[in-house]
């Protein structure tokens, strides 16, 4: 097959055992390419190559790693339009968002290039005379990175960049729905001089390739983003192998709108947070918790703005909402729309939308008159759907916001400093937004949540060093 895109193992492009088709969810007649699925033996070959390459890589020191990450960042920036085109084509994110995501990936590599030079330790006085103590950070070794389909550039970047910055070797398994963007990033990382074996791309199904990463004895840590069910399965496997583990999973993120909110700001924040990127963000505002006094005006304005959103192909510059990523995800979304009506909600939108091409187009949906106990208000849908829950006051809003199995992002729209402050302190979430959408985070600060949303130490920002290094305590006696 002439257009086969291969796995990168020990610096060589290798074919795996079969090819999978990558198709455009905006236009099913558009075959993007064929991508090689790695085998369990490929994972083993990559893990051994990674382990063998580590000593030379670590001996090169932080400046070489910083320079490499900086070159990668510059190349990603230079190719942002074409990589963004691939991302929009395979994932369905509209082109402007896709290019912005690729630029964010470049910023992440640049940021961790700087962090490579800032790895710090501690010198601590010993309780014993004549003894010195140093606490230093060391790489983990070979790390397995398993990424989802909804951020095909940014999430691989925010795992790969700190892993390399802090001296590890990487086995990256991207989601099977979006191998194209990962393949372009892998080519850049390889061409910019990452040593053979230090960065390996292993495409293919999670049930085979992802699982083999988790099971491999040379892999010392796993960082995963995806569903709770897969996260739990990985946690069991990682515990068996005593691996360090970081899981970023779902959300059912509350956005509270109080009576004293600026209506324009609240509608804009909820429109963005709930529906942009087709709602396929773990930080999406999927529960809109609205105080009684502003409820009707807010719902009217938000429904108008939602219905005016143009749903269409990701590469059409007039589209504001791209397609759903896959038929399985679309079926799930439509089932939740039907469930919302069955649970007693008044449903606005949510039906299939016509497009100029055959794709997975769905109108965004509001589930009005929802209660927090309904399944549509408590289960992650991961589509362009938001439940609206009416509450009487701030205390009820906070209680509803906190009544969830998840705790990733939480927002409040209010003009009251007192309520904003109380919410920031009392909401149970890893990220809090005041008068901002719950989704759309900065690239240089920690990302993650509490309860069912996250497990292990934080991703992104300076805190990523916690996961990608281990601590060594050295005692020395000078006599
Ligand atoms: N928190 C988030 O950001 C995300 C949450 N989700 C949630 O998950 C739902 C389903 O999406 P889906 O893509 O199936 O998510 P998964 O959790 O199945 O996939 C995430 C990643 O894990 C891999 N994987 C799957 N099974 C295993 C396994 N047994 N061992 C190791 N790795 C594995 C996948 O590979 P492969 O692609 O080959 O299956 C993919 O790379 C969505 O509807 C949404 O609710 C989805 C994506 C992101
Ligand atoms: O909201 C964002 O910017 C990031 C969201 C995210 O990482 C996710 O949905 O997986």
Short mmCIF file of C-alpha atoms and ligand atoms in Angstrom, two decimals:
data_model
loop_
_atom_site.label_atom_id
_atom_site.label_comp_id
_atom_site.label_asym_id
_atom_site.label_seq_id
_atom_site.Cartn_x
_atom_site.Cartn_y
_atom_site.Cartn_z
CA UNK A 1 0.00 0.00 0.00
CA UNK A 2 1.64 3.25 -1.10
CA UNK A 3 0.08 5.53 1.50
CA UNK A 4 0.87 3.33 4.53
CA UNK A 5 2.02 5.29 7.57
CA UNK A 6 4.32 3.23 9.74
CA UNK A 7 5.25 2.95 13.41
CA UNK A 8 8.48 4.51 14.66
CA UNK A 9 10.49 1.93 16.62
CA UNK A 10 14.16 2.39 17.54
CA UNK A 11 14.51 5.08 14.86
CA UNK A 12 13.04 2.90 12.08
CA UNK A 13 9.65 3.12 10.38
CA UNK A 14 8.15 -0.37 10.72
CA UNK A 15 4.92 -1.85 9.35
CA UNK A 16 3.27 -3.77 12.22
CA UNK A 17 0.95 -6.60 11.18
CA UNK A 18 -1.97 -4.85 9.51
CA UNK A 19 -3.19 -1.46 8.35
CA UNK A 20 -6.22 0.47 9.55
CA UNK A 21 -8.15 3.07 7.60
CA UNK A 22 -8.36 6.62 8.87
CA UNK A 23 -11.53 8.36 7.59
CA UNK A 24 -12.80 11.90 7.88
CA UNK A 25 -15.86 12.16 10.19
CA UNK A 26 -16.99 15.24 8.22
CA UNK A 27 -16.93 13.31 4.94
CA UNK A 28 -16.91 9.53 4.98
CA UNK A 29 -15.83 9.38 1.32
CA UNK A 30 -12.54 11.03 2.33
CA UNK A 31 -9.99 8.32 3.12
CA UNK A 32 -7.15 10.08 4.93
CA UNK A 33 -4.74 7.15 4.81
CA UNK A 34 -3.75 3.76 6.11
CA UNK A 35 -1.91 3.45 9.41
CA UNK A 36 0.11 0.49 10.60
CA UNK A 37 -1.08 -1.32 13.72
CA UNK A 38 1.81 -2.37 15.96
CA UNK A 39 1.98 -5.84 17.48
CA UNK A 40 2.83 -6.99 20.99
CA UNK A 41 6.28 -7.92 19.60
CA UNK A 42 6.67 -4.35 18.30
CA UNK A 43 5.92 -3.02 21.78
CA UNK A 44 8.58 -5.34 23.17
CA UNK A 45 11.10 -4.25 20.51
CA UNK A 46 10.39 -0.58 21.25
CA UNK A 47 10.63 -1.06 25.03
CA UNK A 48 14.00 -2.84 24.72
CA UNK A 49 15.32 -0.18 22.34
CA UNK A 50 14.14 2.55 24.69
CA UNK A 51 15.81 0.93 27.68
CA UNK A 52 19.07 0.49 25.74
CA UNK A 53 19.05 4.11 24.54
CA UNK A 54 18.50 5.63 27.99
CA UNK A 55 22.08 5.84 29.35
CA UNK A 56 23.41 7.81 26.36
CA UNK A 57 20.31 10.02 26.35
CA UNK A 58 20.63 10.82 30.03
CA UNK A 59 24.37 11.44 29.68
CA UNK A 60 23.69 14.16 27.10
CA UNK A 61 22.29 16.32 29.88
CA UNK A 62 19.52 18.88 30.14
CA UNK A 63 20.82 21.39 27.59
CA UNK A 64 20.67 18.84 24.76
CA UNK A 65 17.12 17.98 25.79
CA UNK A 66 16.12 21.64 26.01
CA UNK A 67 17.56 22.29 22.54
CA UNK A 68 15.73 19.29 21.08
CA UNK A 69 12.39 20.36 22.56
CA UNK A 70 12.92 23.88 21.28
CA UNK A 71 13.64 22.63 17.75
CA UNK A 72 10.53 20.43 17.89
CA UNK A 73 8.46 23.42 19.04
CA UNK A 74 9.72 25.58 16.18
CA UNK A 75 9.01 22.87 13.61
CA UNK A 76 5.49 22.25 14.93
CA UNK A 77 4.84 26.00 14.71
CA UNK A 78 6.19 26.11 11.16
CA UNK A 79 3.87 23.26 10.15
CA UNK A 80 0.90 24.33 12.29
CA UNK A 81 -1.43 24.90 9.34
CA UNK A 82 -0.84 21.53 7.71
CA UNK A 83 -0.88 19.59 10.98
CA UNK A 84 -4.02 21.51 11.98
CA UNK A 85 -5.56 20.52 8.65
CA UNK A 86 -4.86 16.86 9.42
CA UNK A 87 -6.25 17.25 12.95
CA UNK A 88 -9.48 18.85 11.68
CA UNK A 89 -9.78 16.25 8.96
CA UNK A 90 -9.39 13.19 11.19
CA UNK A 91 -10.96 14.38 14.48
CA UNK A 92 -13.57 16.83 13.22
CA UNK A 93 -12.50 19.87 15.28
CA UNK A 94 -13.09 23.02 13.19
CA UNK A 95 -9.95 24.19 11.42
CA UNK A 96 -9.36 27.34 13.50
CA UNK A 97 -9.58 25.33 16.75
CA UNK A 98 -7.40 22.59 15.25
CA UNK A 99 -4.63 25.00 14.24
CA UNK A 100 -4.84 26.67 17.66
CA UNK A 101 -4.43 23.26 19.29
CA UNK A 102 -1.32 22.55 17.22
CA UNK A 103 0.17 25.91 18.22
CA UNK A 104 -0.61 25.00 21.82
CA UNK A 105 1.35 21.77 21.31
CA UNK A 106 4.32 23.85 20.10
CA UNK A 107 4.05 26.09 23.18
CA UNK A 108 4.02 23.01 25.41
CA UNK A 109 7.26 21.69 23.86
CA UNK A 110 8.84 25.15 24.24
CA UNK A 111 7.72 25.39 27.86
CA UNK A 112 9.21 22.00 28.77
CA UNK A 113 12.41 22.87 26.92
CA UNK A 114 12.78 25.59 29.56
CA UNK A 115 11.78 23.23 32.36
CA UNK A 116 14.52 20.77 31.34
CA UNK A 117 17.01 23.39 32.55
CA UNK A 118 15.17 24.10 35.77
CA UNK A 119 15.16 20.67 37.41
CA UNK A 120 15.94 21.53 40.99
CA UNK A 121 16.83 19.55 44.09
CA UNK A 122 17.40 20.29 47.77
CA UNK A 123 20.39 20.37 50.03
CA UNK A 124 19.18 19.60 53.55
CA UNK A 125 21.14 19.61 56.80
CA UNK A 126 21.50 16.16 58.29
CA UNK A 127 20.67 15.44 61.91
CA UNK A 128 24.13 13.79 62.05
CA UNK A 129 27.24 15.99 62.27
CA UNK A 130 29.50 15.80 59.20
CA UNK A 131 26.81 14.33 56.98
CA UNK A 132 25.36 16.16 53.97
CA UNK A 133 22.05 15.30 52.34
CA UNK A 134 21.06 16.00 48.76
CA UNK A 135 17.61 15.33 47.35
CA UNK A 136 17.69 15.10 43.56
CA UNK A 137 15.25 14.22 40.80
CA UNK A 138 15.99 11.42 38.37
CA UNK A 139 14.18 10.14 35.28
CA UNK A 140 11.82 7.17 35.63
CA UNK A 141 13.15 5.31 32.59
CA UNK A 142 10.79 4.03 29.89
CA UNK A 143 7.32 5.55 30.10
CA UNK A 144 4.16 4.48 28.27
CA UNK A 145 1.84 7.28 27.14
CA UNK A 146 -1.71 6.41 26.06
CA UNK A 147 -3.69 9.27 24.56
CA UNK A 148 -7.33 9.87 23.53
CA UNK A 149 -8.81 11.13 20.28
CA UNK A 150 -10.24 14.47 21.40
CA UNK A 151 -6.96 16.45 21.58
CA UNK A 152 -4.73 14.62 19.07
CA UNK A 153 -1.93 17.22 19.26
CA UNK A 154 -2.11 18.86 22.69
CA UNK A 155 -2.48 15.75 24.87
CA UNK A 156 0.39 13.81 23.24
CA UNK A 157 2.44 17.02 23.56
CA UNK A 158 1.71 17.48 27.24
CA UNK A 159 2.78 13.94 27.99
CA UNK A 160 5.71 13.53 25.55
CA UNK A 161 7.35 16.92 26.21
CA UNK A 162 7.79 16.59 30.00
CA UNK A 163 8.73 12.92 29.64
CA UNK A 164 11.60 13.85 27.29
CA UNK A 165 12.51 17.04 29.16
CA UNK A 166 13.16 15.11 32.36
CA UNK A 167 15.26 12.43 30.66
CA UNK A 168 12.87 9.55 30.01
CA UNK A 169 12.31 7.41 26.91
CA UNK A 170 8.81 7.36 25.44
CA UNK A 171 6.45 4.78 23.98
CA UNK A 172 3.45 6.75 22.62
CA UNK A 173 0.18 4.95 21.80
CA UNK A 174 -2.23 7.43 20.21
CA UNK A 175 -5.98 6.78 19.88
CA UNK A 176 -6.84 4.58 16.94
CA UNK A 177 -9.31 7.16 15.61
CA UNK A 178 -6.62 9.84 15.17
CA UNK A 179 -3.24 8.35 14.22
CA UNK A 180 -2.55 11.01 11.56
CA UNK A 181 -1.71 13.92 13.86
CA UNK A 182 0.43 11.70 16.09
CA UNK A 183 2.26 10.42 13.04
CA UNK A 184 3.08 13.98 11.93
CA UNK A 185 4.32 14.85 15.43
CA UNK A 186 6.41 11.65 15.52
CA UNK A 187 8.01 12.55 12.19
CA UNK A 188 8.96 15.97 13.55
CA UNK A 189 10.36 14.58 16.79
CA UNK A 190 12.42 12.05 14.80
CA UNK A 191 13.63 14.57 12.18
CA UNK A 192 14.64 17.10 14.81
CA UNK A 193 17.22 14.65 16.13
CA UNK A 194 15.60 12.68 18.94
CA UNK A 195 17.95 9.68 19.33
CA UNK A 196 16.78 6.28 18.07
CA UNK A 197 14.80 4.45 20.74
CA UNK A 198 14.10 7.54 22.87
CA UNK A 199 10.81 8.33 21.17
CA UNK A 200 8.72 5.48 19.73
CA UNK A 201 5.30 5.68 18.07
CA UNK A 202 3.14 2.57 18.42
CA UNK A 203 -0.23 2.88 16.68
CA UNK A 204 -3.01 0.32 16.79
CA UNK A 205 -5.87 -0.78 19.04
CA UNK A 206 -5.78 -0.03 22.74
CA UNK A 207 -6.86 -3.57 23.56
CA UNK A 208 -3.59 -4.85 22.02
CA UNK A 209 -1.00 -2.05 21.93
CA UNK A 210 -2.18 -0.07 24.96
CA UNK A 211 -2.50 -3.23 26.98
CA UNK A 212 0.96 -4.44 25.95
CA UNK A 213 2.42 -1.13 27.16
CA UNK A 214 0.75 -1.52 30.53
CA UNK A 215 1.91 -5.13 30.82
CA UNK A 216 5.51 -4.66 29.66
CA UNK A 217 8.04 -5.15 32.49
CA UNK A 218 10.45 -2.51 31.12
CA UNK A 219 7.77 0.21 31.19
CA UNK A 220 8.07 1.87 34.58
CA UNK A 221 5.18 4.34 34.36
CA UNK A 222 1.93 4.87 32.47
CA UNK A 223 0.24 8.19 31.79
CA UNK A 224 -3.26 7.79 30.34
CA UNK A 225 -6.08 10.10 29.27
CA UNK A 226 -9.45 8.64 28.28
CA UNK A 227 -12.53 7.01 29.73
CA UNK A 228 -13.06 5.96 33.34
CA UNK A 229 -13.65 2.33 32.30
CA UNK A 230 -10.33 2.10 30.46
CA UNK A 231 -8.59 4.04 33.24
CA UNK A 232 -9.78 1.47 35.78
CA UNK A 233 -8.58 -1.44 33.61
CA UNK A 234 -5.19 0.23 33.22
CA UNK A 235 -4.99 0.86 36.96
CA UNK A 236 -5.44 -2.86 37.63
CA UNK A 237 -2.70 -3.75 35.13
CA UNK A 238 -0.35 -1.07 36.41
CA UNK A 239 -0.83 -2.22 40.01
CA UNK A 240 0.08 -5.76 38.96
CA UNK A 241 3.35 -4.47 37.50
CA UNK A 242 3.86 -1.94 40.35
CA UNK A 243 4.08 0.92 37.82
CA UNK A 244 3.78 4.58 38.55
CA UNK A 245 0.41 5.75 37.24
CA UNK A 246 -1.28 8.95 36.13
CA UNK A 247 -4.89 8.87 34.89
CA UNK A 248 -6.90 11.75 33.46
CA UNK A 249 -10.48 10.68 32.85
CA UNK A 250 -13.92 12.15 32.61
CA UNK A 251 -15.86 15.09 33.89
CA UNK A 252 -19.43 16.25 34.43
CA UNK A 253 -18.37 19.81 34.92
CA UNK A 254 -20.75 22.24 36.60
CA UNK A 255 -21.14 25.84 35.47
CA UNK A 256 -23.09 27.87 38.03
CA UNK A 257 -24.92 30.98 36.79
CA UNK A 258 -26.08 33.23 39.63
CA UNK A 259 -28.75 35.93 39.46
CA UNK A 260 -26.09 38.63 39.66
CA UNK A 261 -24.14 37.30 36.64
CA UNK A 262 -23.51 39.40 33.57
CA UNK A 263 -25.91 37.69 31.14
CA UNK A 264 -23.66 38.27 28.10
CA UNK A 265 -20.65 36.76 29.86
CA UNK A 266 -22.68 33.82 31.18
CA UNK A 267 -24.22 32.96 27.80
CA UNK A 268 -20.85 33.25 26.02
CA UNK A 269 -19.08 31.11 28.66
CA UNK A 270 -21.76 28.40 28.57
CA UNK A 271 -22.00 28.37 24.77
CA UNK A 272 -18.26 27.89 24.51
CA UNK A 273 -17.90 25.50 27.44
CA UNK A 274 -20.81 23.25 26.51
CA UNK A 275 -20.72 23.11 22.73
CA UNK A 276 -17.41 24.19 21.21
CA UNK A 277 -15.25 21.31 20.01
CA UNK A 278 -18.62 19.51 19.66
CA UNK A 279 -18.67 19.13 23.46
CA UNK A 280 -15.91 16.53 23.16
CA UNK A 281 -13.79 17.90 25.99
CA UNK A 282 -13.41 16.36 29.43
CA UNK A 283 -13.65 19.95 30.70
CA UNK A 284 -16.95 20.66 28.88
CA UNK A 285 -19.70 22.43 30.87
CA UNK A 286 -22.23 19.63 30.83
CA UNK A 287 -24.24 20.76 33.87
CA UNK A 288 -25.52 24.34 33.79
CA UNK A 289 -26.74 25.15 37.31
CA UNK A 290 -28.82 28.29 37.05
CA UNK A 291 -30.37 30.43 39.81
CA UNK A 292 -34.14 30.97 39.55
CA UNK A 293 -34.07 34.76 39.03
CA UNK A 294 -31.92 34.64 35.89
CA UNK A 295 -33.00 31.18 34.71
CA UNK A 296 -35.62 32.04 32.08
CA UNK A 297 -33.70 34.93 30.51
CA UNK A 298 -30.52 32.87 30.47
CA UNK A 299 -32.17 29.81 28.93
CA UNK A 300 -33.88 31.88 26.24
CA UNK A 301 -30.64 33.61 25.27
CA UNK A 302 -28.52 30.46 25.41
CA UNK A 303 -31.02 28.42 23.37
CA UNK A 304 -31.11 31.17 20.70
CA UNK A 305 -27.32 31.33 20.54
CA UNK A 306 -27.03 27.52 20.47
CA UNK A 307 -29.55 27.15 17.66
CA UNK A 308 -27.68 29.78 15.65
CA UNK A 309 -24.44 27.78 15.78
CA UNK A 310 -23.49 26.51 12.34
CA UNK A 311 -22.87 22.74 12.38
CA UNK A 312 -20.85 21.53 9.42
CA UNK A 313 -17.64 20.07 8.03
CA UNK A 314 -14.54 20.82 10.05
CA UNK A 315 -12.67 22.22 7.06
CA UNK A 316 -15.49 24.60 6.03
CA UNK A 317 -14.48 28.03 7.41
CA UNK A 318 -18.13 28.89 8.11
CA UNK A 319 -18.63 25.90 10.47
CA UNK A 320 -18.65 26.64 14.19
CA UNK A 321 -19.32 23.08 15.37
CA UNK A 322 -17.71 20.14 13.59
CA UNK A 323 -18.98 16.57 13.42
CA UNK A 324 -19.04 14.04 16.23
CA UNK A 325 -15.88 11.95 16.02
CA UNK A 326 -17.30 8.48 15.26
CA UNK A 327 -20.50 6.53 14.67
CA UNK A 328 -20.23 4.95 18.14
CA UNK A 329 -19.93 8.35 19.81
CA UNK A 330 -22.85 9.70 17.72
CA UNK A 331 -25.05 6.73 18.67
CA UNK A 332 -24.22 7.31 22.32
CA UNK A 333 -25.07 11.02 22.08
CA UNK A 334 -28.41 10.33 20.36
CA UNK A 335 -29.25 7.72 22.99
CA UNK A 336 -28.66 10.34 25.70
CA UNK A 337 -30.92 12.82 23.85
CA UNK A 338 -33.68 10.20 23.86
CA UNK A 339 -32.96 9.40 27.50
CA UNK A 340 -33.23 13.08 28.45
CA UNK A 341 -36.80 13.15 27.12
CA UNK A 342 -37.58 9.83 28.83
CA UNK A 343 -36.25 11.18 32.14
CA UNK A 344 -38.61 14.16 31.87
CA UNK A 345 -36.44 16.92 30.39
CA UNK A 346 -37.62 19.38 27.80
CA UNK A 347 -35.12 18.81 24.99
CA UNK A 348 -34.02 21.65 22.69
CA UNK A 349 -31.98 20.53 19.65
CA UNK A 350 -29.90 17.34 19.64
CA UNK A 351 -31.13 15.83 16.36
CA UNK A 352 -29.01 14.73 13.42
CA UNK A 353 -28.04 17.64 11.21
CA UNK A 354 -27.80 17.62 7.43
CA UNK A 355 -24.38 18.37 6.00
CA UNK A 356 -23.09 18.90 2.48
CA UNK A 357 -21.26 15.57 2.85
CA UNK A 358 -21.97 12.30 4.61
CA UNK A 359 -20.66 12.84 8.14
CA UNK A 360 -21.60 12.51 11.80
CA UNK A 361 -23.35 15.87 12.21
CA UNK A 362 -25.47 16.53 15.28
CA UNK A 363 -27.16 19.71 16.47
CA UNK A 364 -26.17 20.80 19.96
CA UNK A 365 -28.72 20.09 22.68
CA UNK A 366 -30.00 21.57 25.92
CA UNK A 367 -31.82 19.37 28.39
CA UNK A 368 -34.07 21.79 30.29
CA UNK A 369 -35.77 21.06 33.63
CA UNK A 370 -33.07 18.52 34.47
CA UNK A 371 -32.41 17.28 37.98
CA UNK A 372 -28.93 16.41 39.17
CA UNK A 373 -29.94 12.83 39.93
CA UNK A 374 -30.92 12.09 36.31
CA UNK A 375 -28.52 9.99 34.28
CA UNK A 376 -28.23 12.75 31.67
CA UNK A 377 -27.08 15.09 34.45
CA UNK A 378 -24.67 12.70 36.11
CA UNK A 379 -23.05 10.54 33.38
CA UNK A 380 -20.42 11.90 31.03
CA UNK A 381 -21.90 12.15 27.52
CA UNK A 382 -18.90 13.66 25.69
CA UNK A 383 -21.06 15.28 23.04
CA UNK A 384 -22.68 18.68 22.38
CA UNK A 385 -25.27 18.27 25.16
CA UNK A 386 -25.79 20.20 28.39
CA UNK A 387 -28.32 19.67 31.18
CA UNK A 388 -29.84 22.81 32.76
CA UNK A 389 -30.61 22.48 36.48
CA UNK A 390 -32.59 25.24 38.21
CA UNK A 391 -31.62 26.16 41.79
CA UNK A 392 -32.84 28.72 44.34
CA UNK A 393 -29.63 30.16 45.78
CA UNK A 394 -25.83 29.96 46.01
CA UNK A 395 -25.80 27.26 48.67
CA UNK A 396 -28.01 24.97 46.61
CA UNK A 397 -25.92 25.70 43.50
CA UNK A 398 -22.73 24.75 45.33
CA UNK A 399 -24.28 21.59 46.76
CA UNK A 400 -25.47 20.50 43.29
CA UNK A 401 -22.09 21.36 41.75
CA UNK A 402 -20.35 19.17 44.32
CA UNK A 403 -22.81 16.29 44.03
CA UNK A 404 -20.95 14.34 41.32
CA UNK A 405 -18.65 11.36 40.92
CA UNK A 406 -16.29 13.68 39.04
CA UNK A 407 -14.30 16.76 40.03
CA UNK A 408 -12.34 18.08 37.07
CA UNK A 409 -13.34 21.66 36.23
CA UNK A 410 -16.03 23.87 37.78
CA UNK A 411 -17.17 27.36 36.85
CA UNK A 412 -19.26 30.19 38.22
CA UNK A 413 -20.65 33.29 36.53
CA UNK A 414 -21.30 35.98 39.11
CA UNK A 415 -20.71 39.65 39.77
CA UNK A 416 -20.24 38.96 43.47
CA UNK A 417 -16.72 38.76 44.82
CA UNK A 418 -18.06 37.03 47.92
CA UNK A 419 -19.75 34.26 45.93
CA UNK A 420 -16.80 33.87 43.57
CA UNK A 421 -14.45 33.53 46.51
CA UNK A 422 -16.69 31.09 48.37
CA UNK A 423 -17.06 28.99 45.23
CA UNK A 424 -13.29 28.91 44.57
CA UNK A 425 -12.70 27.68 48.10
CA UNK A 426 -15.60 25.25 48.50
CA UNK A 427 -16.12 23.63 45.12
CA UNK A 428 -14.64 20.13 44.86
CA UNK A 429 -12.73 20.33 41.58
CA UNK A 430 -9.17 20.47 40.37
CA UNK A 431 -9.75 23.60 38.26
CA UNK A 432 -12.06 26.53 38.98
CA UNK A 433 -13.16 29.21 36.51
CA UNK A 434 -14.79 32.51 37.44
CA UNK A 435 -16.69 34.20 34.59
CA UNK A 436 -14.84 31.92 32.14
CA UNK A 437 -15.79 28.67 30.37
CA UNK A 438 -14.94 25.47 32.25
CA UNK A 439 -13.00 24.31 29.17
CA UNK A 440 -9.99 25.87 27.48
CA UNK A 441 -7.01 25.83 29.82
CA UNK A 442 -3.58 27.44 29.73
CA UNK A 443 -0.65 25.24 28.74
CA UNK A 444 1.79 26.17 31.52
CA UNK A 445 -0.18 25.45 34.70
CA UNK A 446 -1.35 22.20 36.34
CA UNK A 447 -4.26 20.31 34.80
CA UNK A 448 -6.31 17.67 36.58
CA UNK A 449 -9.12 16.94 38.97
CA UNK A 450 -10.36 15.11 42.01
CA UNK A 451 -12.45 11.96 42.65
CA UNK A 452 -13.36 10.01 39.48
CA UNK A 453 -11.68 12.51 37.16
CA UNK A 454 -8.02 11.99 37.93
CA UNK A 455 -5.62 9.72 39.69
CA UNK A 456 -1.98 10.39 40.47
CA UNK A 457 -0.06 13.62 40.32
CA UNK A 458 -0.98 16.55 38.08
CA UNK A 459 -0.22 16.91 34.40
CA UNK A 460 1.16 20.08 32.81
CA UNK A 461 2.90 23.07 34.30
CA UNK A 462 5.89 22.71 36.57
CA UNK A 463 4.01 20.03 38.53
CA UNK A 464 4.55 17.52 35.70
CA UNK A 465 8.02 16.94 37.17
CA UNK A 466 6.34 15.05 40.02
CA UNK A 467 5.17 12.33 37.66
CA UNK A 468 8.06 12.12 35.23
CA UNK A 469 10.84 11.92 37.82
CA UNK A 470 11.62 9.98 40.94
CA UNK A 471 13.37 11.40 43.97
CA UNK A 472 16.76 10.21 45.21
CA UNK A 473 18.06 11.10 48.68
CA UNK A 474 21.89 10.93 48.94
CA UNK A 475 23.79 11.04 52.25
CA UNK A 476 27.51 11.69 52.32
CA UNK A 477 30.02 11.85 55.13
CA UNK A 478 33.17 13.83 54.43
CA UNK A 479 35.00 12.74 57.58
N1 LIG B 1 -11.04 12.35 29.53
C1 LIG B 1 -10.94 12.52 28.24
O1 LIG B 1 -10.28 13.43 27.78
C2 LIG B 1 -11.59 11.55 27.33
C3 LIG B 1 -12.69 10.82 27.71
N2 LIG B 1 -13.25 9.95 26.85
C4 LIG B 1 -14.47 9.23 27.28
O2 LIG B 1 -14.38 7.89 26.87
C5 LIG B 1 -15.48 7.53 26.05
C6 LIG B 1 -15.04 6.50 25.03
O3 LIG B 1 -13.97 6.96 24.23
P1 LIG B 1 -12.80 5.97 23.84
O4 LIG B 1 -12.02 6.51 22.74
O5 LIG B 1 -13.37 4.61 23.65
O6 LIG B 1 -11.90 6.04 25.17
P2 LIG B 1 -10.86 4.98 25.73
O7 LIG B 1 -10.66 5.26 27.15
O8 LIG B 1 -11.24 3.62 25.33
O9 LIG B 1 -9.53 5.32 24.89
C7 LIG B 1 -8.49 6.16 25.34
C8 LIG B 1 -7.14 5.55 24.94
O10 LIG B 1 -6.96 4.31 25.63
C9 LIG B 1 -6.69 3.27 24.70
N3 LIG B 1 -7.17 2.01 25.23
C10 LIG B 1 -8.37 1.41 25.04
N4 LIG B 1 -8.44 0.24 25.72
C11 LIG B 1 -7.25 0.07 26.34
C12 LIG B 1 -6.70 -0.93 27.18
N5 LIG B 1 -7.40 -2.01 27.54
N6 LIG B 1 -5.44 -0.78 27.65
C13 LIG B 1 -4.71 0.31 27.32
N7 LIG B 1 -5.18 1.30 26.51
C14 LIG B 1 -6.43 1.20 26.03
C15 LIG B 1 -7.41 3.75 23.45
O11 LIG B 1 -6.99 3.06 22.30
P3 LIG B 1 -8.00 2.95 21.05
O12 LIG B 1 -8.24 4.31 20.56
O13 LIG B 1 -7.24 2.14 20.10
O14 LIG B 1 -9.22 2.29 21.57
C16 LIG B 1 -7.04 5.21 23.46
O15 LIG B 1 -5.73 5.39 23.01
C17 LIG B 1 -15.96 8.84 25.49
O16 LIG B 1 -17.29 8.79 25.12
C18 LIG B 1 -15.71 9.77 26.64
O17 LIG B 1 -16.79 9.69 27.55
C19 LIG B 1 -12.72 9.76 25.60
C20 LIG B 1 -11.63 10.44 25.17
C21 LIG B 1 -11.00 11.42 26.01
O1 LIG B 2 -10.21 22.26 28.04
C1 LIG B 2 -9.08 22.10 27.61
O2 LIG B 2 -8.40 23.02 27.15
C2 LIG B 2 -8.45 20.74 27.66
C3 LIG B 2 -9.47 19.66 27.73
C4 LIG B 2 -8.89 18.32 27.71
O3 LIG B 2 -7.73 18.14 27.93
C5 LIG B 2 -9.71 17.17 27.40
O4 LIG B 2 -10.88 17.31 27.08
O5 LIG B 2 -9.15 16.04 27.43
#
